[in-house]
Amino acid sequence: MKKVVLDDKAIDRALARIAHEIIERNKGTEKLVILGIPTRGYHLALRLQNKIEEIEGVHLPTGAVDATLYRDDLGIKKDQPSLKKMDIPISIDGKKIIMVDDVLFTGRTIRAAMNALMDFGRPLAIQLAVLVDRGHRELPIKADYVGKNIPTSMKEGVKVHLFETDGINEVVVEPAQEAKQG
Amino acid sequence: MNRLVIKGGRLVDPAQNLDGLYNIYVMSGRIASIKKAEADTSEVGNGVEVIDASGLTVIPGLIDAHVHLREPGYEYKEDIRTGTLAAAAGGFTAVMCMANTKPVNDNESVTRYILNKAEGAAARVYPVGAVSVGLKGECLTEMAELKAAGCVAFSDDGVPVANSGLMRRALEYSQVVNLPVISHAEEHELVGAGVMNEGDVATRLGLKGIPNAAEDTMVARDIALAELTGGRLHIAHVSTRGAVELIKCAKARGVRVTAEATPHHLALTDEAVEGYDTNAKMNPPLRSRVDVEALRQGIKDGVIDCIATDHAPHSSMEKDIEFDKASNGIIGLETAFSVIYGLVENGMLTLNEAVRAMSTNPAKAFGIEGGRLSVGSPANMAIIDLGRSWTVDPRQLNSKSKNSPWLGRELKGTVVKTVLAGNIVYSRA
Amino acid sequence: MRLKRKDLLGIEELERDEIELLLSTAESFKEVSEREIKKVPTLRGRTIINLFYEASTRTRTSFEIAAKRMSADAINISVSTSSVVKGETLRDTAKNLEAMRPDCIVVRHSSSGTPRMLSRYLACPVVNAGDGAHEHPSQALLDLLTVKEKLGSTDGIKISIIGDITHSRVARSNIYGFTKMGAEVTVAGPPTMLPPGIEKLGCRATTSMEEAIRGADVLMMLRIQSERQAEPLFPSVREYSRLYGLDEAKLRAAKKDVLILHPGPINRGVEISPDIADGPYSLILDQVTNGVAVRMAIFYLLLGGVKEGLQEGVKA
């Protein structure tokens, strides 16, 4: 029993708003670097890069930060999670990093991604943009930019489908299956 | 005057061409008479012990021409007491023990020490004296002295007599006492650092191989020397089809040669080394399928006269180590009959051929009293339940050492009683 | 996804998808070695013991660096004597090690089969770093990775392994590895160095250097191991080099952009001439770089599993 909470147009509007908020909060685009958390966070990062370019005419350096090797649940799960892409296009020293992910849940992925980033340099600041915040934080992590707040129960799961990876743009809420990382 | 009757068993005695139900009467340690069971109306008197052998098979006690009892010197691996208990548990009433003890059995005092220790043991012990002093391959031992002390043959087994000149003299000189020289036939330089049969399995496991030629060249040499000198030669633990062929031709020419093969060389191929099981490591190594088939045919034809175990006890210190470094050899006394019976069950040998090779022929080849159950023969026999299985449990083996590839396996053909000189020396629950 | 086994003892028992998993994971780990902070916290606090019975600085160092880059504690134990000299059974050796609670033991030994024999007594994963003439799985994996990087794929390529095949664990592991990954393998050397039945492992065998080089996409030259041979397998180094050493003249028969691999250390001028070893088609240094990444991948995939599933088959 799945419910579509954001459709194609809603996602697009949310991203457009986030792009504007990023530019507003940072008073421009100086020193900004966008790093998405693969897989879908990376595609959202690329979309944000496009939107910001449309608005400000600036092409921001964009890449991916894979948090897998920094997760706190390795060895507890049965399989080793597959490693994803790590692509830090320029030095992050003194830069403002906009981390992008699809769903913010327990906060553990973001914690791991931040630890990964710190091994690459010393950013000036890290801000977090997520398409969906579904609550149930287990760590003191908060998003700076949120597409939509979707309160959920632990019995539910939130799935973001993107055209680039799943052939369709939608956000659905459905009964939960796997153990969480979030 | 101890008296014993074994009633209603199936007596299989190739020496007398017997295979049927018989009652066997024993008096003072010897066979007094044998009567066909159905025709026997005699009453069993008081004070006569009766063994009910109905449903069981009775054969002349097995004779093992190749056993390492390890005493004196290596008692932590085995000693004469435990080795003979193991023998009795396997249906053996006589064993010939090799000379590679510490000190080496190359003089009468060691021979007498062994015989002393063997007194009252569960099997008769017949020592084999060394060919060369200290097994060094340089000087001959005092063969007459050794025979007088009780040796029944000579061998440097463990090592070959590498020096052909010395082997020639050994085969010549041994005729003074008319005893055979048992040859451990291997050419050292061809063996090299080999640890298993040279072939596909060795290549795959990355282990150095020992080619058949290492044995064949030495067997050919020994046969030529036996032919030259007229001496009596016995080839120990034959493992290759080449050697079988050489022995066959030599016998046809009238050379005085006999030969033995082990149960493991008749039952296993080099594939048993898979997984680096050191209980599949011995010298000569387990060979290929073709060699095993030639050996089996050799037993059937009588080219290979005897089945001898080459019972070689080793402790975990020698076996639970790197394959290359592990000592060669496995124990065999307690599993020998069952392993050979496995070949009988599969139709590769008849029971008659098996008993002939394990009792009749060894007695003949080495002049050991026994190997048959005719009137006057020593009452040495093994009583076997062919239909019963047993599991090879290391904790229940009588041998001190447990280095057997059959550990944990279930084998058919269980020895239930062994009789030595009319006394029951082994009984299985 | 995971490897279907507790230990990495050889390539012979691996399935193609396990090899592909190891290679793709290794590719991801290459990036870690390019960073300034060459460390990820993934195996933090785990203990990895390098149990080397055979001297080997490069392989041991590679495993050590791989462990440390995963934040594990790497302990090196160099054993100069084998069990028989110490009078210690393999069971004793294993139980003593296990009492220190390692998370992984990497074993190199001159006796084939020793890592497998030890693994029967150990609950933790065992990695074979080279056993006698049997297998050297991490070497084959890094060779596969190196070739895959340069050629895009290993399917259908022709690789020739030249040298002392009889004594070479690198040869055996690579025969298994490359054939499982779709390549055509030829081994070549003098008759004294080709073991019986080697073709049964899935390759062609020839004593002709010319035949081995012609049409090959990759040439793997093996080191002439004087330390492993007791008998004379060839009359002299000079004659060996003349017949089976790779030099400019022989290389002319090869494909124009043939790749050259060597497990190292190189005997310059014996199995390979110096200018080829240092030339543009030599991937010898890439092999070393990939070695660390492959070993990081091995640790990552072996040490992740759940404890209870792994203890079958461990002896008391």
Tab-separated table of N, CA and C in Angstrom, chain B residues 164-258:
chain	number	residue	atom	x	y	z
B	164	SER	N	74.492	-50.280	-4.648
B	164	SER	CA	74.183	-51.527	-5.349
B	164	SER	C	75.181	-52.620	-5.024
B	165	GLY	N	76.425	-52.227	-4.815
B	165	GLY	CA	77.446	-53.212	-4.470
B	165	GLY	C	77.107	-53.902	-3.156
B	166	LEU	N	76.646	-53.120	-2.203
B	166	LEU	CA	76.299	-53.694	-0.904
B	166	LEU	C	75.064	-54.585	-1.026
B	167	MET	N	74.093	-54.164	-1.829
B	167	MET	CA	72.876	-54.976	-2.005
B	167	MET	C	73.233	-56.305	-2.630
B	168	ARG	N	74.155	-56.280	-3.574
B	168	ARG	CA	74.570	-57.538	-4.193
B	168	ARG	C	75.131	-58.462	-3.145
B	169	ARG	N	76.028	-57.930	-2.309
B	169	ARG	CA	76.661	-58.764	-1.274
B	169	ARG	C	75.629	-59.256	-0.273
B	170	ALA	N	74.650	-58.405	0.045
B	170	ALA	CA	73.608	-58.804	0.999
B	170	ALA	C	72.819	-59.990	0.454
B	171	LEU	N	72.485	-59.938	-0.843
B	171	LEU	CA	71.710	-61.025	-1.442
B	171	LEU	C	72.564	-62.297	-1.549
B	172	GLU	N	73.841	-62.117	-1.747
B	172	GLU	CA	74.715	-63.291	-1.811
B	172	GLU	C	74.891	-63.903	-0.435
B	173	TYR	N	75.255	-63.036	0.512
B	173	TYR	CA	75.636	-63.523	1.835
B	173	TYR	C	74.452	-64.102	2.595
B	174	SER	N	73.279	-63.516	2.384
B	174	SER	CA	72.113	-63.976	3.145
B	174	SER	C	71.811	-65.437	2.872
B	175	GLN	N	72.357	-65.986	1.811
B	175	GLN	CA	72.093	-67.393	1.497
B	175	GLN	C	72.772	-68.318	2.491
B	176	VAL	N	73.789	-67.791	3.195
B	176	VAL	CA	74.419	-68.588	4.253
B	176	VAL	C	73.372	-69.011	5.264
B	177	VAL	N	72.448	-68.120	5.563
B	177	VAL	CA	71.408	-68.440	6.545
B	177	VAL	C	70.056	-68.680	5.895
B	178	ASN	N	70.048	-68.620	4.559
B	178	ASN	CA	68.829	-68.905	3.803
B	178	ASN	C	67.636	-68.078	4.264
B	179	LEU	N	67.885	-66.773	4.433
B	179	LEU	CA	66.776	-65.889	4.779
B	179	LEU	C	66.645	-64.823	3.690
B	180	PRO	N	65.425	-64.323	3.484
B	180	PRO	CA	65.258	-63.322	2.422
B	180	PRO	C	65.718	-61.929	2.852
B	181	VAL	N	66.081	-61.135	1.835
B	181	VAL	CA	66.363	-59.728	2.062
B	181	VAL	C	65.124	-58.959	1.592
B	182	ILE	N	64.548	-58.173	2.497
B	182	ILE	CA	63.354	-57.399	2.143
B	182	ILE	C	63.817	-56.025	1.677
B	183	SER	N	63.431	-55.671	0.464
B	183	SER	CA	63.917	-54.412	-0.079
B	183	SER	C	62.870	-53.299	-0.028
B	184	HIS	N	63.269	-52.174	0.564
B	184	HIS	CA	62.480	-50.936	0.492
B	184	HIS	C	63.018	-50.246	-0.753
B	185	ALA	N	62.331	-50.444	-1.869
B	185	ALA	CA	62.896	-50.075	-3.166
B	185	ALA	C	62.579	-48.636	-3.570
B	186	GLU	N	63.528	-47.752	-3.384
B	186	GLU	CA	63.371	-46.413	-3.917
B	186	GLU	C	64.732	-45.823	-4.247
B	187	GLU	N	64.775	-45.074	-5.342
B	187	GLU	CA	65.994	-44.420	-5.784
B	187	GLU	C	65.936	-42.986	-5.246
B	188	HIS	N	66.791	-42.711	-4.261
B	188	HIS	CA	66.777	-41.421	-3.549
B	188	HIS	C	66.762	-40.194	-4.439
B	189	GLU	N	67.614	-40.210	-5.450
B	189	GLU	CA	67.749	-39.003	-6.272
B	189	GLU	C	66.486	-38.729	-7.073
B	190	LEU	N	65.737	-39.800	-7.406
B	190	LEU	CA	64.494	-39.574	-8.145
B	190	LEU	C	63.355	-39.179	-7.222
B	191	VAL	N	63.468	-39.623	-5.982
B	191	VAL	CA	62.454	-39.212	-5.008
B	191	VAL	C	62.646	-37.733	-4.709
B	192	GLY	N	63.895	-37.327	-4.536
B	192	GLY	CA	64.206	-35.921	-4.275
B	192	GLY	C	63.441	-35.430	-3.061
B	193	ALA	N	62.824	-34.280	-3.212
B	193	ALA	CA	62.063	-33.719	-2.095
B	193	ALA	C	60.583	-34.039	-2.247
B	194	GLY	N	60.270	-35.072	-3.025
B	194	GLY	CA	58.877	-35.415	-3.288
B	194	GLY	C	58.132	-35.837	-2.037
B	195	VAL	N	56.837	-35.505	-1.988
B	195	VAL	CA	56.034	-35.852	-0.819
B	195	VAL	C	54.754	-36.599	-1.181
B	196	MET	N	54.475	-36.731	-2.473
B	196	MET	CA	53.309	-37.511	-2.897
B	196	MET	C	53.560	-37.982	-4.324
B	197	ASN	N	52.626	-38.749	-4.871
B	197	ASN	CA	52.797	-39.256	-6.229
B	197	ASN	C	52.900	-38.113	-7.226
B	198	GLU	N	53.841	-38.231	-8.164
B	198	GLU	CA	53.954	-37.206	-9.198
B	198	GLU	C	52.804	-37.385	-10.185
B	199	GLY	N	52.061	-36.320	-10.422
B	199	GLY	CA	50.910	-36.450	-11.316
B	199	GLY	C	50.011	-35.239	-11.216
B	200	ASP	N	48.809	-35.379	-11.777
B	200	ASP	CA	47.873	-34.256	-11.824
B	200	ASP	C	47.540	-33.695	-10.447
B	201	VAL	N	47.331	-34.583	-9.477
B	201	VAL	CA	46.932	-34.110	-8.149
B	201	VAL	C	48.055	-33.296	-7.519
B	202	ALA	N	49.280	-33.769	-7.637
B	202	ALA	CA	50.426	-33.051	-7.074
B	202	ALA	C	50.572	-31.684	-7.730
B	203	THR	N	50.374	-31.641	-9.037
B	203	THR	CA	50.486	-30.363	-9.745
B	203	THR	C	49.459	-29.391	-9.213
B	204	ARG	N	48.229	-29.891	-9.019
B	204	ARG	CA	47.178	-29.002	-8.571
B	204	ARG	C	47.392	-28.529	-7.136
B	205	LEU	N	47.888	-29.424	-6.289
B	205	LEU	CA	48.094	-29.051	-4.887
B	205	LEU	C	49.399	-28.307	-4.674
B	206	GLY	N	50.241	-28.231	-5.702
B	206	GLY	CA	51.510	-27.533	-5.542
B	206	GLY	C	52.488	-28.301	-4.669
B	207	LEU	N	52.388	-29.640	-4.675
B	207	LEU	CA	53.293	-30.461	-3.877
B	207	LEU	C	54.276	-31.178	-4.799
B	208	LYS	N	55.500	-31.377	-4.303
B	208	LYS	CA	56.507	-32.053	-5.122
B	208	LYS	C	56.165	-33.526	-5.285
B	209	GLY	N	56.375	-34.039	-6.475
B	209	GLY	CA	55.963	-35.398	-6.768
B	209	GLY	C	57.092	-36.414	-6.785
B	210	ILE	N	56.735	-37.685	-6.511
B	210	ILE	CA	57.666	-38.805	-6.605
B	210	ILE	C	57.195	-39.640	-7.780
B	211	PRO	N	58.013	-39.723	-8.849
B	211	PRO	CA	57.552	-40.457	-10.030
B	211	PRO	C	57.602	-41.966	-9.793
B	212	ASN	N	56.782	-42.727	-10.526
B	212	ASN	CA	56.827	-44.195	-10.454
B	212	ASN	C	58.243	-44.700	-10.679
B	213	ALA	N	58.975	-44.010	-11.532
B	213	ALA	CA	60.315	-44.466	-11.889
B	213	ALA	C	61.238	-44.590	-10.675
B	214	ALA	N	60.951	-43.821	-9.621
B	214	ALA	CA	61.814	-43.912	-8.431
B	214	ALA	C	61.762	-45.314	-7.843
B	215	GLU	N	60.594	-45.966	-7.951
B	215	GLU	CA	60.453	-47.329	-7.428
B	215	GLU	C	60.863	-48.348	-8.491
B	216	ASP	N	60.405	-48.132	-9.720
B	216	ASP	CA	60.652	-49.100	-10.781
B	216	ASP	C	62.142	-49.339	-11.011
B	217	THR	N	62.937	-48.259	-11.000
B	217	THR	CA	64.365	-48.443	-11.275
B	217	THR	C	65.004	-49.307	-10.197
B	218	MET	N	64.624	-49.091	-8.958
B	218	MET	CA	65.215	-49.843	-7.856
B	218	MET	C	64.738	-51.292	-7.851
B	219	VAL	N	63.454	-51.511	-8.161
B	219	VAL	CA	62.932	-52.882	-8.225
B	219	VAL	C	63.679	-53.650	-9.317
B	220	ALA	N	63.893	-52.976	-10.459
B	220	ALA	CA	64.627	-53.623	-11.547
B	220	ALA	C	66.039	-53.978	-11.093
B	221	ARG	N	66.663	-53.055	-10.389
B	221	ARG	CA	68.011	-53.307	-9.900
B	221	ARG	C	68.017	-54.504	-8.966
B	222	ASP	N	67.104	-54.509	-7.987
B	222	ASP	CA	67.082	-55.582	-6.998
B	222	ASP	C	66.839	-56.934	-7.667
B	223	ILE	N	65.940	-56.957	-8.641
B	223	ILE	CA	65.648	-58.214	-9.338
B	223	ILE	C	66.889	-58.698	-10.087
B	224	ALA	N	67.566	-57.767	-10.745
B	224	ALA	CA	68.775	-58.161	-11.478
B	224	ALA	C	69.814	-58.733	-10.521
B	225	LEU	N	69.935	-58.133	-9.342
B	225	LEU	CA	70.911	-58.616	-8.365
B	225	LEU	C	70.486	-59.960	-7.786
B	226	ALA	N	69.178	-60.131	-7.582
B	226	ALA	CA	68.700	-61.427	-7.078
B	226	ALA	C	68.982	-62.506	-8.117
B	227	GLU	N	68.790	-62.123	-9.380
B	227	GLU	CA	69.034	-63.070	-10.466
B	227	GLU	C	70.519	-63.406	-10.533
B	228	LEU	N	71.334	-62.401	-10.384
B	228	LEU	CA	72.786	-62.594	-10.453
B	228	LEU	C	73.268	-63.508	-9.342
B	229	THR	N	72.758	-63.283	-8.124
B	229	THR	CA	73.298	-63.956	-6.954
B	229	THR	C	72.544	-65.222	-6.577
B	230	GLY	N	71.292	-65.345	-7.038
B	230	GLY	CA	70.493	-66.486	-6.605
B	230	GLY	C	69.931	-66.310	-5.214
B	231	GLY	N	70.031	-65.099	-4.665
B	231	GLY	CA	69.536	-64.863	-3.314
B	231	GLY	C	68.017	-64.734	-3.290
B	232	ARG	N	67.471	-64.730	-2.054
B	232	ARG	CA	66.020	-64.585	-1.899
B	232	ARG	C	65.709	-63.118	-1.674
B	233	LEU	N	64.838	-62.589	-2.534
B	233	LEU	CA	64.469	-61.177	-2.473
B	233	LEU	C	62.984	-61.046	-2.197
B	234	HIS	N	62.617	-60.079	-1.322
B	234	HIS	CA	61.198	-59.794	-1.097
B	234	HIS	C	61.045	-58.284	-1.255
B	235	ILE	N	60.168	-57.889	-2.158
B	235	ILE	CA	59.970	-56.449	-2.379
B	235	ILE	C	58.877	-55.946	-1.445
B	236	ALA	N	59.229	-54.983	-0.614
B	236	ALA	CA	58.257	-54.416	0.325
B	236	ALA	C	57.335	-53.422	-0.374
B	237	HIS	N	56.164	-53.228	0.184
B	237	HIS	CA	55.175	-52.224	-0.230
B	237	HIS	C	55.252	-51.805	-1.691
B	238	VAL	N	54.946	-52.745	-2.609
B	238	VAL	CA	54.932	-52.416	-4.034
B	238	VAL	C	53.796	-51.431	-4.297
B	239	SER	N	54.074	-50.413	-5.119
B	239	SER	CA	53.013	-49.414	-5.349
B	239	SER	C	52.763	-49.103	-6.822
B	240	THR	N	53.614	-49.572	-7.736
B	240	THR	CA	53.461	-49.161	-9.142
B	240	THR	C	53.156	-50.332	-10.060
B	241	ARG	N	52.511	-50.028	-11.189
B	241	ARG	CA	52.222	-51.066	-12.171
B	241	ARG	C	53.510	-51.560	-12.808
B	242	GLY	N	54.507	-50.662	-12.923
B	242	GLY	CA	55.803	-51.050	-13.477
B	242	GLY	C	56.459	-52.119	-12.621
B	243	ALA	N	56.401	-51.929	-11.307
B	243	ALA	CA	57.026	-52.902	-10.409
B	243	ALA	C	56.313	-54.246	-10.495
B	244	VAL	N	54.976	-54.204	-10.568
B	244	VAL	CA	54.204	-55.459	-10.678
B	244	VAL	C	54.649	-56.224	-11.920
B	245	GLU	N	54.789	-55.496	-13.007
B	245	GLU	CA	55.202	-56.111	-14.274
B	245	GLU	C	56.593	-56.726	-14.149
B	246	LEU	N	57.515	-55.991	-13.532
B	246	LEU	CA	58.886	-56.484	-13.383
B	246	LEU	C	58.902	-57.757	-12.540
B	247	ILE	N	58.117	-57.771	-11.467
B	247	ILE	CA	58.102	-58.935	-10.580
B	247	ILE	C	57.506	-60.139	-11.313
B	248	LYS	N	56.472	-59.861	-12.102
B	248	LYS	CA	55.823	-60.937	-12.865
B	248	LYS	C	56.847	-61.607	-13.789
B	249	CYS	N	57.582	-60.767	-14.555
B	249	CYS	CA	58.561	-61.340	-15.480
B	249	CYS	C	59.676	-62.056	-14.734
B	250	ALA	N	60.091	-61.496	-13.621
B	250	ALA	CA	61.178	-62.115	-12.856
B	250	ALA	C	60.760	-63.488	-12.358
B	251	LYS	N	59.537	-63.575	-11.859
B	251	LYS	CA	59.068	-64.880	-11.377
B	251	LYS	C	59.034	-65.885	-12.524
B	252	ALA	N	58.590	-65.410	-13.690
B	252	ALA	CA	58.515	-66.314	-14.844
B	252	ALA	C	59.894	-66.841	-15.202
B	253	ARG	N	60.920	-66.030	-14.940
B	253	ARG	CA	62.278	-66.465	-15.257
B	253	ARG	C	62.866	-67.333	-14.157
B	254	GLY	N	62.131	-67.461	-13.061
B	254	GLY	CA	62.638	-68.306	-11.976
B	254	GLY	C	63.430	-67.581	-10.919
B	255	VAL	N	63.411	-66.230	-10.942
B	255	VAL	CA	64.120	-65.488	-9.888
B	255	VAL	C	63.398	-65.709	-8.558
B	256	ARG	N	64.161	-65.849	-7.467
B	256	ARG	CA	63.542	-66.115	-6.164
B	256	ARG	C	63.079	-64.796	-5.545
B	257	VAL	N	61.952	-64.314	-6.076
B	257	VAL	CA	61.448	-63.039	-5.562
B	257	VAL	C	60.001	-63.193	-5.099
B	258	THR	N	59.688	-62.585	-3.949
B	258	THR	CA	58.304	-62.486	-3.485
B	258	THR	C	58.027	-60.995	-3.273
